[in-house]
Coordinates of N, CA and C in Angstrom, one line a residue:
X1 N 94.6 88.5 74.9 CA 94.3 89.0 73.6 C 92.8 88.8 73.3
X2 N 92.1 89.8 72.8 CA 90.7 89.7 72.5 C 90.4 89.0 71.2
X3 N 89.4 88.1 71.3 CA 89.1 87.3 70.1 C 88.3 88.1 69.1
X4 N 88.7 88.0 67.9 CA 87.9 88.7 66.8 C 86.7 87.9 66.4
X5 N 85.5 88.6 66.5 CA 84.3 87.8 66.2 C 84.3 87.4 64.7
X6 N 83.8 86.2 64.5 CA 83.7 85.7 63.1 C 82.6 86.5 62.4
X7 N 82.8 86.7 61.1 CA 81.8 87.4 60.3 C 80.5 86.6 60.3
X8 N 79.4 87.3 60.4 CA 78.1 86.6 60.3 C 77.6 86.6 58.8
X9 N 76.6 85.9 58.6 CA 76.0 85.8 57.3 C 75.6 87.2 56.8
X10 N 75.1 88.0 57.7 CA 74.6 89.4 57.3 C 75.8 90.3 57.0
X11 N 77.0 90.0 57.6 CA 78.2 90.9 57.3 C 78.6 90.7 55.8
X12 N 78.2 89.6 55.2 CA 78.6 89.3 53.8 C 77.5 89.8 52.8
X13 N 76.4 90.4 53.3 CA 75.3 90.8 52.4 C 75.7 92.0 51.7
X14 N 75.1 92.1 50.5 CA 75.3 93.3 49.6 C 74.7 94.5 50.3
X15 N 75.3 95.7 50.0 CA 74.8 96.9 50.6 C 74.3 97.8 49.5
X16 N 73.3 98.6 49.7 CA 72.7 99.5 48.7 C 72.4 100.8 49.4
X17 N 72.6 101.9 48.7 CA 72.2 103.2 49.1 C 70.7 103.4 49.0
X18 N 70.1 104.1 50.0 CA 68.7 104.4 50.0 C 68.3 105.0 48.7
X19 N 69.2 105.9 48.2 CA 68.8 106.6 46.9 C 68.6 105.7 45.7
X20 N 69.2 104.5 45.8 CA 69.0 103.5 44.7 C 67.6 102.9 44.7
X21 N 66.9 103.1 45.8 CA 65.5 102.6 45.8 C 64.4 103.7 45.6
X22 N 64.9 104.9 45.5 CA 64.0 106.1 45.4 C 63.2 106.1 44.1
X23 N 61.9 106.3 44.3 CA 61.0 106.4 43.1 C 59.9 107.5 43.3
X24 N 59.3 107.9 42.2 CA 58.3 109.0 42.3 C 57.2 108.6 41.4
X25 N 56.0 109.2 41.7 CA 54.8 109.0 40.9 C 54.0 110.3 41.1
X26 N 53.5 110.8 40.0 CA 52.7 112.0 40.1 C 51.4 111.8 39.3
X27 N 50.3 112.2 39.9 CA 49.0 112.0 39.3 C 48.2 113.3 39.5
X28 N 47.3 113.6 38.6 CA 46.3 114.6 38.7 C 45.1 114.1 39.4
X29 N 44.5 114.9 40.2 CA 43.3 114.5 40.9 C 42.1 114.9 40.1
X30 N 41.3 113.9 39.6 CA 40.1 114.1 38.8 C 38.9 113.9 39.7
X31 N 37.8 114.5 39.2 CA 36.5 114.4 40.0 C 36.1 112.9 40.3
X32 N 36.4 112.0 39.4 CA 36.1 110.6 39.7 C 37.0 110.0 40.8
X33 N 38.1 110.7 41.2 CA 39.0 110.2 42.2 C 38.5 110.7 43.6
X34 N 37.5 111.5 43.6 CA 37.1 112.2 44.9 C 35.9 111.6 45.6
X35 N 35.9 111.8 46.9 CA 34.8 111.3 47.7 C 33.7 112.4 47.8
X36 N 32.7 112.1 48.7 CA 31.6 113.1 48.9 C 32.1 114.4 49.6
X37 N 33.3 114.5 50.1 CA 33.9 115.7 50.6 C 34.6 116.5 49.6
X38 N 34.6 116.0 48.3 CA 35.3 116.5 47.2 C 36.8 116.6 47.4
X39 N 37.3 115.5 48.1 CA 38.8 115.4 48.3 C 39.1 114.0 47.8
X40 N 40.4 113.7 47.5 CA 40.9 112.4 47.0 C 40.5 111.3 48.0
X41 N 39.9 110.2 47.4 CA 39.5 109.0 48.2 C 40.7 108.5 48.9
X42 N 40.6 108.3 50.2 CA 41.7 107.7 51.0 C 42.1 106.3 50.4
X43 N 41.2 105.5 49.9 CA 41.5 104.2 49.4 C 42.3 104.3 48.1
X44 N 42.0 105.4 47.3 CA 42.8 105.6 46.0 C 44.2 106.0 46.4
X45 N 44.4 106.8 47.4 CA 45.7 107.2 47.8 C 46.5 106.0 48.4
X46 N 45.8 105.2 49.1 CA 46.4 104.0 49.7 C 46.9 103.0 48.6
X47 N 46.1 102.9 47.5 CA 46.5 102.1 46.4 C 47.8 102.6 45.8
X48 N 47.8 104.0 45.6 CA 49.0 104.6 45.0 C 50.2 104.3 46.0
X49 N 50.0 104.4 47.3 CA 51.1 104.2 48.3 C 51.6 102.8 48.2
X50 N 50.8 101.8 48.1 CA 51.2 100.4 48.1 C 51.9 100.1 46.8
X51 N 51.5 100.7 45.7 CA 52.1 100.5 44.4 C 53.5 101.0 44.4
X52 N 53.7 102.3 44.8 CA 55.0 102.9 44.7 C 56.0 102.3 45.8
X53 N 55.4 101.9 46.9 CA 56.3 101.2 47.9 C 56.8 99.9 47.4
X54 N 55.9 99.2 46.7 CA 56.4 97.9 46.1 C 57.5 98.0 45.1
X55 N 57.5 99.1 44.4 CA 58.5 99.4 43.4 C 59.9 99.7 44.2
X56 N 59.8 100.5 45.2 CA 61.0 100.8 46.0 C 61.6 99.5 46.6
X57 N 60.7 98.6 47.1 CA 61.1 97.3 47.7 C 61.8 96.5 46.6
X58 N 61.2 96.4 45.4 CA 61.8 95.6 44.4 C 63.2 96.2 43.9
X59 N 63.3 97.5 43.9 CA 64.6 98.2 43.5 C 65.7 97.9 44.5
X60 N 65.3 97.7 45.8 CA 66.3 97.3 46.8 C 66.8 95.9 46.6
X61 N 66.0 95.0 46.4 CA 66.5 93.6 46.4 C 66.4 92.9 45.1
X62 N 65.7 93.4 44.1 CA 65.6 92.8 42.7 C 65.1 91.4 42.7
X63 N 64.2 91.1 43.7 CA 63.5 89.8 43.7 C 62.0 90.1 44.0
X64 N 61.2 89.0 44.0 CA 59.8 89.2 44.4 C 59.7 89.7 45.8
X65 N 58.8 90.6 46.0 CA 58.5 91.1 47.3 C 57.0 91.1 47.6
X66 N 56.6 91.0 48.8 CA 55.2 91.1 49.2 C 55.0 92.0 50.3
X67 N 53.9 92.7 50.4 CA 53.5 93.6 51.5 C 53.3 92.8 52.7
X68 N 54.0 93.0 53.7 CA 53.8 92.2 55.0 C 52.9 93.0 55.9
X69 N 53.0 94.4 55.9 CA 52.1 95.2 56.6 C 52.1 96.7 56.1
X70 N 51.0 97.3 56.3 CA 51.0 98.8 56.2 C 51.0 99.3 57.6
X71 N 52.1 99.7 58.0 CA 52.2 100.1 59.5 C 51.4 101.3 59.8
X72 N 51.5 102.3 58.9 CA 50.7 103.5 59.2 C 50.5 104.3 57.9
X73 N 49.4 104.9 57.8 CA 49.2 105.9 56.7 C 48.5 107.1 57.5
X74 N 49.3 108.2 57.6 CA 48.8 109.3 58.3 C 48.4 110.4 57.2
X75 N 47.0 110.7 57.2 CA 46.5 111.7 56.3 C 46.6 113.0 57.0
X76 N 47.4 113.9 56.5 CA 47.7 115.2 57.2 C 46.9 116.3 56.7
X77 N 46.7 116.4 55.3 CA 45.9 117.4 54.7 C 45.1 116.8 53.6
X78 N 43.9 117.4 53.3 CA 43.1 116.8 52.2 C 43.8 117.2 50.9
X79 N 43.5 116.3 49.9 CA 44.0 116.5 48.5 C 42.8 116.9 47.7
X80 N 42.8 118.0 47.0 CA 41.7 118.6 46.3 C 41.8 118.3 44.8
X81 N 40.6 118.5 44.1 CA 40.6 118.3 42.6 C 41.5 119.3 41.9
X82 N 41.9 120.4 42.6 CA 42.8 121.4 41.9 C 44.3 121.1 42.2
X83 N 44.5 119.9 42.8 CA 45.9 119.5 43.2 C 46.4 118.4 42.3
X84 N 47.7 118.3 42.2 CA 48.4 117.1 41.8 C 48.9 116.4 43.0
X85 N 49.1 115.1 42.9 CA 49.6 114.4 44.1 C 50.9 113.7 43.6
X86 N 52.0 113.9 44.4 CA 53.3 113.3 44.0 C 53.7 112.4 45.2
X87 N 54.0 111.2 44.9 CA 54.4 110.2 46.0 C 55.9 110.0 45.8
X88 N 56.7 110.1 46.8 CA 58.1 109.8 46.8 C 58.3 108.6 47.8
X89 N 59.0 107.6 47.3 CA 59.2 106.4 48.1 C 60.6 105.9 48.1
X90 N 61.1 105.3 49.2 CA 62.4 104.7 49.3 C 62.5 103.8 50.5
X91 N 63.4 102.9 50.4 CA 63.7 102.0 51.6 C 64.3 102.9 52.7
X92 N 63.8 102.7 53.9 CA 64.2 103.5 55.0 C 65.0 102.7 56.1
X93 N 64.9 101.3 55.9 CA 65.6 100.4 56.9 C 65.4 99.0 56.4
X94 N 66.4 98.2 56.7 CA 66.3 96.7 56.4 C 66.5 95.9 57.6
X95 N 65.8 94.8 57.7 CA 66.0 93.8 58.7 C 66.8 92.6 58.0
X96 N 66.5 91.4 58.3 CA 67.1 90.2 57.7 C 66.4 90.0 56.3
X97 N 65.1 89.7 56.3 CA 64.4 89.5 55.1 C 63.3 90.5 54.8
X98 N 63.2 91.4 55.7 CA 62.2 92.5 55.6 C 62.8 93.8 55.4
X99 N 62.0 94.7 54.8 CA 62.4 96.1 54.6 C 61.3 97.0 54.9
X100 N 61.7 98.1 55.5 CA 60.7 99.2 55.8 C 60.8 100.2 54.6
X101 N 59.6 100.5 54.1 CA 59.6 101.5 53.0 C 58.8 102.7 53.4
X102 N 59.4 103.8 53.2 CA 58.7 105.1 53.6 C 58.1 105.7 52.3
X103 N 56.9 106.3 52.5 CA 56.3 107.0 51.4 C 55.8 108.4 51.9
X104 N 56.2 109.4 51.1 CA 55.9 110.8 51.4 C 54.9 111.2 50.3
X105 N 53.8 111.8 50.7 CA 52.8 112.2 49.7 C 52.8 113.8 49.7
X106 N 53.0 114.4 48.6 CA 53.1 115.8 48.5 C 51.9 116.3 47.6
X107 N 51.1 117.2 48.1 CA 50.0 117.7 47.3 C 50.5 119.1 46.8
X108 N 50.2 119.4 45.5 CA 50.6 120.7 45.0 C 49.3 121.3 44.3
X109 N 49.0 122.5 44.8 CA 47.9 123.2 44.2 C 48.4 123.7 42.8
X110 N 47.7 123.2 41.8 CA 48.2 123.5 40.4 C 47.9 124.9 40.0
X111 N 47.1 125.6 40.7 CA 46.9 127.0 40.4 C 47.8 128.0 41.1
X112 N 48.2 127.6 42.4 CA 49.0 128.5 43.2 C 50.5 128.0 43.3
X113 N 50.7 126.7 43.1 CA 52.0 126.2 43.2 C 52.3 125.8 44.7
X114 N 51.4 126.1 45.6 CA 51.7 125.7 47.0 C 51.8 124.2 47.2
X115 N 52.8 123.8 47.9 CA 53.0 122.4 48.2 C 53.0 122.1 49.7
X116 N 52.4 120.9 50.0 CA 52.3 120.5 51.4 C 52.5 119.0 51.5
X117 N 53.1 118.5 52.6 CA 53.1 117.1 52.8 C 51.6 116.7 53.2
X118 N 51.0 116.0 52.4 CA 49.6 115.6 52.6 C 49.4 114.3 53.4
X119 N 50.4 113.4 53.3 CA 50.4 112.1 54.0 C 51.7 111.5 54.1
X120 N 51.9 110.7 55.1 CA 53.1 109.8 55.1 C 52.7 108.4 55.4
X121 N 53.5 107.5 55.0 CA 53.2 106.1 55.3 C 54.5 105.2 55.5
X122 N 54.4 104.2 56.3 CA 55.4 103.2 56.4 C 54.8 101.8 56.1
X123 N 55.5 101.1 55.2 CA 55.0 99.8 54.9 C 56.2 98.8 55.1
X124 N 55.9 97.6 55.3 CA 56.9 96.6 55.5 C 56.7 95.5 54.4
X125 N 57.8 95.2 53.7 CA 57.8 94.2 52.6 C 58.8 93.1 53.0
X126 N 58.6 91.9 52.5 CA 59.4 90.8 52.7 C 59.9 90.3 51.3
X127 N 61.2 90.0 51.2 CA 61.7 89.4 49.9 C 61.6 87.9 49.9
X128 N 61.1 87.4 48.7 CA 60.9 86.0 48.6 C 61.6 85.4 47.4
X129 N 62.0 84.1 47.5 CA 62.6 83.5 46.4 C 61.5 82.9 45.5
X130 N 61.9 82.1 44.5 CA 60.8 81.5 43.6 C 60.0 80.5 44.2
X131 N 60.4 80.0 45.4 CA 59.5 79.0 46.1 C 58.8 79.7 47.3
X132 N 58.8 81.0 47.3 CA 58.1 81.8 48.4 C 58.8 81.6 49.7
X133 N 60.1 81.4 49.7 CA 60.9 81.4 51.0 C 61.6 82.7 51.2
X134 N 61.6 83.2 52.4 CA 62.3 84.5 52.7 C 63.7 84.5 52.3
X135 N 64.1 85.6 51.7 CA 65.5 85.8 51.4 C 66.1 87.0 52.2
X136 N 67.4 86.9 52.4 CA 68.1 88.0 53.0 C 68.2 89.2 52.1
X137 N 67.9 90.4 52.6 CA 67.9 91.6 51.7 C 69.1 92.4 51.9
X138 N 69.5 93.2 51.0 CA 70.7 94.0 51.1 C 70.6 95.0 52.3
X139 N 71.8 95.2 52.9 CA 71.8 96.2 54.0 C 71.7 97.6 53.4
X140 N 71.1 98.5 54.1 CA 70.8 99.8 53.6 C 71.8 100.8 54.1
X141 N 72.2 101.7 53.2 CA 73.1 102.8 53.6 C 72.4 104.2 53.4
X142 N 72.0 104.8 54.5 CA 71.3 106.1 54.4 C 72.4 107.2 54.2
X143 N 72.0 108.3 53.5 CA 73.0 109.4 53.2 C 72.4 110.7 53.6
X144 N 71.2 111.1 53.2 CA 70.7 112.4 53.4 C 70.2 112.5 54.9
X145 N 70.0 113.7 55.3 CA 69.5 114.0 56.7 C 68.1 113.3 56.9
X146 N 67.3 113.3 55.9 CA 66.0 112.7 55.9 C 66.1 111.2 56.1
X147 N 67.0 110.6 55.2 CA 67.2 109.1 55.2 C 67.8 108.7 56.6
X148 N 68.8 109.5 57.1 CA 69.4 109.1 58.4 C 68.4 109.2 59.5
X149 N 67.5 110.2 59.5 CA 66.5 110.3 60.6 C 65.6 109.1 60.6
X150 N 65.1 108.7 59.4 CA 64.2 107.6 59.2 C 64.9 106.3 59.6
X151 N 66.2 106.1 59.2 CA 67.0 104.9 59.6 C 67.2 104.8 61.1
X152 N 67.6 105.9 61.7 CA 67.8 105.9 63.2 C 66.6 105.6 64.0
X153 N 65.4 106.0 63.5 CA 64.2 105.8 64.3 C 63.5 104.5 63.9
X154 N 64.0 103.8 62.9 CA 63.4 102.6 62.4 C 63.3 101.4 63.5
X155 N 64.4 101.2 64.2 CA 64.3 100.1 65.2 C 63.1 100.2 66.2
X156 N 62.8 101.4 66.6 CA 61.6 101.6 67.5 C 60.3 101.2 66.7
X157 N 60.2 101.6 65.5 CA 59.0 101.3 64.7 C 59.0 99.8 64.5
X158 N 60.1 99.1 64.3 CA 60.2 97.7 64.1 C 59.7 97.0 65.3
X159 N 60.1 97.4 66.5 CA 59.7 96.8 67.8 C 58.2 97.0 67.9
X160 N 57.6 98.1 67.6 CA 56.2 98.4 67.7 C 55.4 97.4 66.7
X161 N 56.0 97.3 65.5 CA 55.4 96.4 64.5 C 55.3 94.9 65.1
X162 N 56.4 94.5 65.6 CA 56.5 93.1 66.2 C 55.5 92.9 67.3
X163 N 55.4 93.9 68.2 CA 54.4 93.8 69.3 C 53.0 93.8 68.7
X164 N 52.7 94.7 67.8 CA 51.4 94.8 67.2 C 51.0 93.5 66.5
X165 N 51.9 92.9 65.8 CA 51.6 91.7 65.1 C 51.3 90.6 66.1
X166 N 52.1 90.5 67.2 CA 51.8 89.4 68.2 C 50.4 89.6 68.8
X167 N 50.1 90.9 69.1 CA 48.8 91.2 69.7 C 47.7 90.9 68.7
X168 N 47.9 91.1 67.4 CA 46.9 90.9 66.4 C 46.7 89.4 66.2
X169 N 47.7 88.6 66.3 CA 47.6 87.1 66.3 C 46.8 86.6 67.4
X170 N 47.1 87.1 68.6 CA 46.3 86.7 69.8 C 44.8 87.1 69.7
X171 N 44.6 88.3 69.2 CA 43.2 88.8 69.0 C 42.5 87.9 68.0
X172 N 43.2 87.6 66.9 CA 42.6 86.7 65.8 C 42.0 85.4 66.4
X173 N 42.7 84.9 67.4 CA 42.2 83.6 68.0 C 40.8 83.8 68.6
X174 N 40.4 85.0 69.0 CA 39.1 85.2 69.6 C 38.0 85.5 68.5
X175 N 38.4 85.7 67.3 CA 37.4 86.0 66.3 C 36.8 84.8 65.7
X176 N 35.6 84.9 65.2 CA 35.0 83.7 64.6 C 35.2 83.8 63.1
X177 N 35.1 82.6 62.4 CA 35.2 82.5 61.0 C 33.9 82.1 60.3
X178 N 32.9 81.9 61.1 CA 31.6 81.5 60.6 C 30.8 82.7 60.1
X179 N 30.0 82.5 59.1 CA 29.1 83.5 58.6 C 27.8 83.4 59.3
X180 N 27.0 84.5 59.3 CA 25.7 84.5 59.9 C 24.7 83.4 59.3
X181 N 24.9 83.1 58.1 CA 24.1 82.2 57.4 C 24.5 80.7 57.5
X182 N 25.7 80.5 58.1 CA 26.1 79.1 58.3 C 25.3 78.4 59.4

């Protein structure tokens, strides 16, 4: 007779649908938001991305979260002053105490109505208790085709993140911390 495995701590964890973490933010692009190419500053967009990703992370676990990494921000099309920019964010995968958050950036030409995916981003957040100790996060349940694709491809991204982090730590050992004037 085959032995039934004992439930693990993660088997007892709350589950949440990806849709429960979904959030949106829309902004108009003003001239003061633009760079010398007359397109939205990349740093301004990155600020929007981190902001909305942090909201999705909080909606997943309802505790304090911190950005552990911005894995990628891929700028696909410029965002112009005639555009609005809408960010859609949701949890795309969960580990033990970390969660991957996906952000989709849609530019819409306010004169023509044309929409394009202008950027995509993946960020990793960690859930923390009041003493800044890691907490177990809810397991994620994807439903839509988009959510399922992101969920299925997440382990490969997580492995790349882990490898990149290890390489970054090794590289940091070679860097100096002294200033030229020290």
